Every structure is written in structure tokens, then in C-alpha cells.
Short mmCIF file of C-alpha atoms in Angstrom, two decimals:
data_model
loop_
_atom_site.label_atom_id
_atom_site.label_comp_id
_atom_site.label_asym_id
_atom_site.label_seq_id
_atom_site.Cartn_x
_atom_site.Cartn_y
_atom_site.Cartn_z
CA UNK A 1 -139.78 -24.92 -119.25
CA UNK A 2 -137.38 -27.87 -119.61
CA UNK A 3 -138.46 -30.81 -121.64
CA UNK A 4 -139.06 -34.27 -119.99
CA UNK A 5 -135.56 -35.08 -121.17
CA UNK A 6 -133.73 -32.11 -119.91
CA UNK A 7 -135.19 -32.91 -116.29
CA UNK A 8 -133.78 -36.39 -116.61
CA UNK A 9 -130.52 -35.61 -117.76
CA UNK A 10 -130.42 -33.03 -114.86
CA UNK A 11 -131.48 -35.19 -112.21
CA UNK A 12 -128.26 -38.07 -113.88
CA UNK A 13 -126.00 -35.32 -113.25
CA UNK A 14 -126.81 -34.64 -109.54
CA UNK A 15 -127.21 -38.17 -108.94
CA UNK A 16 -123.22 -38.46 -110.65
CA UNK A 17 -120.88 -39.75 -107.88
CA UNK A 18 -118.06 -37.97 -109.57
CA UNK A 19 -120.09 -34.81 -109.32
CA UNK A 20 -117.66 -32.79 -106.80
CA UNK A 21 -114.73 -34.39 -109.15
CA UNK A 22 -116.47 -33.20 -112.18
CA UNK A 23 -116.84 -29.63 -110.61
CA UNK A 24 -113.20 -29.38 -110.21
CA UNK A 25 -112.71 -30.23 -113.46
CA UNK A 26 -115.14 -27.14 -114.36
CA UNK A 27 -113.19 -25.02 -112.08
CA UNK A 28 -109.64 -25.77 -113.59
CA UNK A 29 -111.02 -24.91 -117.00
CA UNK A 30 -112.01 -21.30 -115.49
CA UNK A 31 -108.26 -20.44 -114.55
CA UNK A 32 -108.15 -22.22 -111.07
CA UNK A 33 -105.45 -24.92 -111.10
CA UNK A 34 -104.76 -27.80 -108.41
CA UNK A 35 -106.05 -27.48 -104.58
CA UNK A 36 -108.71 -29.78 -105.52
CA UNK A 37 -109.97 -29.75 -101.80
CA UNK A 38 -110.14 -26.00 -101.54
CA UNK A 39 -112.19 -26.20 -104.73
CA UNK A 40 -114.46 -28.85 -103.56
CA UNK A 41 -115.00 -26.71 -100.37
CA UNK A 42 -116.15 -23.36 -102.84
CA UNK A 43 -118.77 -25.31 -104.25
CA UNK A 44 -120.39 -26.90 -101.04
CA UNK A 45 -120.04 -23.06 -99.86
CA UNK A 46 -121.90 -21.88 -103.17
CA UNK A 47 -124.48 -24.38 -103.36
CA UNK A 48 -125.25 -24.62 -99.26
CA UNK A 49 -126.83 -20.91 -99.72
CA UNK A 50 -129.89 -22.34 -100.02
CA UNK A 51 -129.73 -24.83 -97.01
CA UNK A 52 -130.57 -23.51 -93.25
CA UNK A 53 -127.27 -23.14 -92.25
CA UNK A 54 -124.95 -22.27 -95.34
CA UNK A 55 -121.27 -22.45 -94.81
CA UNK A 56 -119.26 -19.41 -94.54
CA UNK A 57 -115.78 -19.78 -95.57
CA UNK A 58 -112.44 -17.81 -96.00
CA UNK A 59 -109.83 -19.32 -97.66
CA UNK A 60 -106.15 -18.08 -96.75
CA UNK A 61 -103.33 -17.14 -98.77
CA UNK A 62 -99.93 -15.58 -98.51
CA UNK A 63 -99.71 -12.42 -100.26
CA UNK A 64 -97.12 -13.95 -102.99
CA UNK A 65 -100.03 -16.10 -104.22
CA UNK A 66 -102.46 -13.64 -103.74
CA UNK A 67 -104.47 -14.34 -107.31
CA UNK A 68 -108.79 -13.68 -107.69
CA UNK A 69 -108.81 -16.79 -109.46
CA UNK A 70 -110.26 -19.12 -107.12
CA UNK A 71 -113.03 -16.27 -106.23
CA UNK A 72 -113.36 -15.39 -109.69
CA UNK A 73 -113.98 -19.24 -110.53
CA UNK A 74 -116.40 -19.78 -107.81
CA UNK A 75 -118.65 -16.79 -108.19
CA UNK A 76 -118.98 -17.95 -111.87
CA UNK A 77 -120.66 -21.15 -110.80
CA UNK A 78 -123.25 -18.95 -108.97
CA UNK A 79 -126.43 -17.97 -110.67
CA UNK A 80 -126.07 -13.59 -111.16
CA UNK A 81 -129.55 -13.31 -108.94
CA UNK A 82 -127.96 -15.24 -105.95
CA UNK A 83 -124.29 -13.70 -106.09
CA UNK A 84 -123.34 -10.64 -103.90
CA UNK A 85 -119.50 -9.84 -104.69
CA UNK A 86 -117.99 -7.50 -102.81
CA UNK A 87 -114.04 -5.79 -102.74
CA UNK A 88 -114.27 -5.35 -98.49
CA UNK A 89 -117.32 -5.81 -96.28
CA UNK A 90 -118.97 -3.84 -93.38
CA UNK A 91 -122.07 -3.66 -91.46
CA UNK A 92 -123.01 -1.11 -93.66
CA UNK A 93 -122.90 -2.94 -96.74
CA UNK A 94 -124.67 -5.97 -95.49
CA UNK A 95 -127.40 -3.83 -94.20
CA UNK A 96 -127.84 -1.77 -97.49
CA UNK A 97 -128.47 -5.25 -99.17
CA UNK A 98 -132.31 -4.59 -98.09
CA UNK A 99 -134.42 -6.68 -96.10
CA UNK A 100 -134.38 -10.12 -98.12
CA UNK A 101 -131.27 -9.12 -100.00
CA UNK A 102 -129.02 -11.88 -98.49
CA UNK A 103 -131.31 -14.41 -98.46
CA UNK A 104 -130.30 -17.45 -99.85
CA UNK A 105 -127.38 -15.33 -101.56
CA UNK A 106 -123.50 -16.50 -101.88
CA UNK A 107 -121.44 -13.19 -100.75
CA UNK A 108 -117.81 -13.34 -102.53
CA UNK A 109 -115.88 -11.34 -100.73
CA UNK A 110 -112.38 -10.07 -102.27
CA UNK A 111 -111.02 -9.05 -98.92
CA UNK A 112 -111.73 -11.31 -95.80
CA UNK A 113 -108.59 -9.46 -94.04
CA UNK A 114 -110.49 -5.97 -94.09
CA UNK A 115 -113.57 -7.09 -92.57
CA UNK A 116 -114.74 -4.92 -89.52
CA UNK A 117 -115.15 -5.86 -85.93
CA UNK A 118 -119.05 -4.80 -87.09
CA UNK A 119 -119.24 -6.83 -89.77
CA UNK A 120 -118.15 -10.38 -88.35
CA UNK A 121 -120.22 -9.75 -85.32
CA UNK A 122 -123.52 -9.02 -87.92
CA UNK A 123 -122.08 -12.39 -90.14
CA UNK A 124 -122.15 -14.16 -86.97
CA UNK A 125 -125.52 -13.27 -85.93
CA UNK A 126 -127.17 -13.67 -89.36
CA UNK A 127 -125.46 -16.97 -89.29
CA UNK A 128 -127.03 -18.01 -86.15
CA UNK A 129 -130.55 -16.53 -85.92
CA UNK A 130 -131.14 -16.26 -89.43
CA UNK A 131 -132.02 -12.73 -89.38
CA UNK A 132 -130.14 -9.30 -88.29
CA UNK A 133 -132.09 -6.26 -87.35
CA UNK A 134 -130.62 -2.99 -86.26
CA UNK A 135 -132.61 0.61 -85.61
CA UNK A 136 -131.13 3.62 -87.40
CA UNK A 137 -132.25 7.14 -86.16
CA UNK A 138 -132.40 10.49 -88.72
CA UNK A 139 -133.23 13.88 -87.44
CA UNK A 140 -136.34 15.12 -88.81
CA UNK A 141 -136.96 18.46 -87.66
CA UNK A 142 -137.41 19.02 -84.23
CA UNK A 143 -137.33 15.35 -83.46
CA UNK A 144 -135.86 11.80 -84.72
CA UNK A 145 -137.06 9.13 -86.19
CA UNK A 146 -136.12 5.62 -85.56
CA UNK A 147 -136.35 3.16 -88.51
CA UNK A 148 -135.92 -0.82 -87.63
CA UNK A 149 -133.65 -2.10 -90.55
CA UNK A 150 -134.33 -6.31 -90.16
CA UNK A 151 -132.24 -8.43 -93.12
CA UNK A 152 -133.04 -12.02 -93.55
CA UNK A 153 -130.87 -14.60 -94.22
CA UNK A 154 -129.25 -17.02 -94.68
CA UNK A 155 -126.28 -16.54 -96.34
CA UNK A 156 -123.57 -18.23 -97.34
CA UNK A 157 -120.05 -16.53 -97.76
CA UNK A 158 -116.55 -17.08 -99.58
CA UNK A 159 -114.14 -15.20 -99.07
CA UNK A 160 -109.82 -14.75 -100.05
CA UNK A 161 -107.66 -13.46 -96.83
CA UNK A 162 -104.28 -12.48 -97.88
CA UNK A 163 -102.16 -12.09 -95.29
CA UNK A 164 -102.33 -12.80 -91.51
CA UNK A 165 -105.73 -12.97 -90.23
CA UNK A 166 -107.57 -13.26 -86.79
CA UNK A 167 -109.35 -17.08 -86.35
#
């Protein structure tokens, strides 16, 4: 457990004005230089995971400066147990995260551009209700069986599109 003095020194640096500045400053010394606003905007994303409504965000870029480093840099700032990084997403994917694997989790997503029809409608719905449930049906001999699949969120989501991309 953290000592009395730990706790305090904690609670300073939340309480810092300059705390969004001094995250930038964290960020440059990862790899990502300048855009101080884009940076500013990765770290609300990564710590509003754990609010109601956590931002979801996808930051553009043409593919000449196409470079991980701003993904890479914000998914280190993320505690391992809360980060979900993925190269592409579908509904798939988010649904074999397992009931309460999303919750409160930051999903860095490499590929914003690939992201399927499926996929932004599930984002959008976990986004707005909180929750996402879907039935999948196996055969099982002579008949089927229907299994309800429910994830819980929220989440919160960066993401790099190279490229042109759909608003």
C-alpha cells in the first residue's frame, strides 16, 4: 500500500494545473513530437475509460505520415489490465473480449480505416447503452442452440486512420 506520503504527492500531481502540459511533455519523451493538442486529446481519451461516457477518438493522418508513434505513446500511459490494442477491429473481436472485457478498458486500435460496417454500429451501441448483447446459434445435433453473448462497457477508444475515411 502507498505510504501517507506517496498519497500526498499523488493527489499534488493531479491537483497540478500544468498536468495536461506535463503529460505532453511525457509523451514527447516516448517518441511523439509536437501536435500538443492531439496529444492532450489521447490522454483525456485514455483516462475517460473509467467515466460513464468515455471518449472514442480517431485521429487522422495522411499515409506519408503514417507513424504508430502517437498510438504507441498513448497505450504506454495505459495501465496493461485496462489496454486492449488491436491491428483492425470487428464485431467479432469486440465480442470475443468476454462479457466484462471492455469495461472500463482503452481499445488502441492500429487501423480505424478497416473497421467494419459491424463494428462501428456495435462501438456505437456500446457507447450509448453501455452494454451490447447479441445471440449466436451452434448446431448441436438434431437441433441448435442459442447462446446470448451480452459485453459491458464502457469503453473508451483511440484509434490512427490513414487515409480517407468515412465521418
Amino acid at each position: 500500500l502507498p505510504s501517507a506520503t506517496d498519497k500526498e504527492d499523488a493527489i499534488a500531481f493531479l491537483r497540478d494545473p500544468d498536468l495536461l502540459d506535463r503529460t505532453c511533455t511525457d509523451m514527447e519523451s516516448l517518441g511523439w513530437v509536437g501536435e500538443e493538442r492531439a496529444k492532450k486529446l489521447a490522454y483525456l481519451t485514455s483516462i475517460s475509460r473509467k467515466s460513464q461516457r468515455p471518449i472514442l477518438c480517431i485521429r487522422k493522418s495522411s499515409p506519408r505520415a503514417c507513424d504508430p508513434t502517437a498510438l504507441d505513446a498513448t497505450a504506454s500511459l495505459v495501465p496493461p489490465e485496462d489496454l486492449l490494442r488491436l491491428p483492425r477491429l470487428t464485431a467479432w473481436s469486440l465480442l470475443g473480449a468476454g462479457e466484462d472485457g471492455l469495461k472500463n478498458k482503452v481499445l488502441v486500435l492500429d487501423d480505424a480505416i478497416s473497421i467494419k460496417p459491424e463494428a462501428v454500429n456495435a462501438l456505437r451501441l456500446l457507447h450509448m447503452r453501455g452494454a451490447l448483447s447479441t445471440s449466436q446459434t451452434t448446431p448441436h445435433g438434431s437441433s441448435v442452440r442459442t447462446k446470448t453473448i451480452e459485453l459491458r462497457g464502457p469503453l473508451a477508444m483511440f484509434g490512427e486512420a490513414v487515409g480517407e475515411m468515412d465521418e
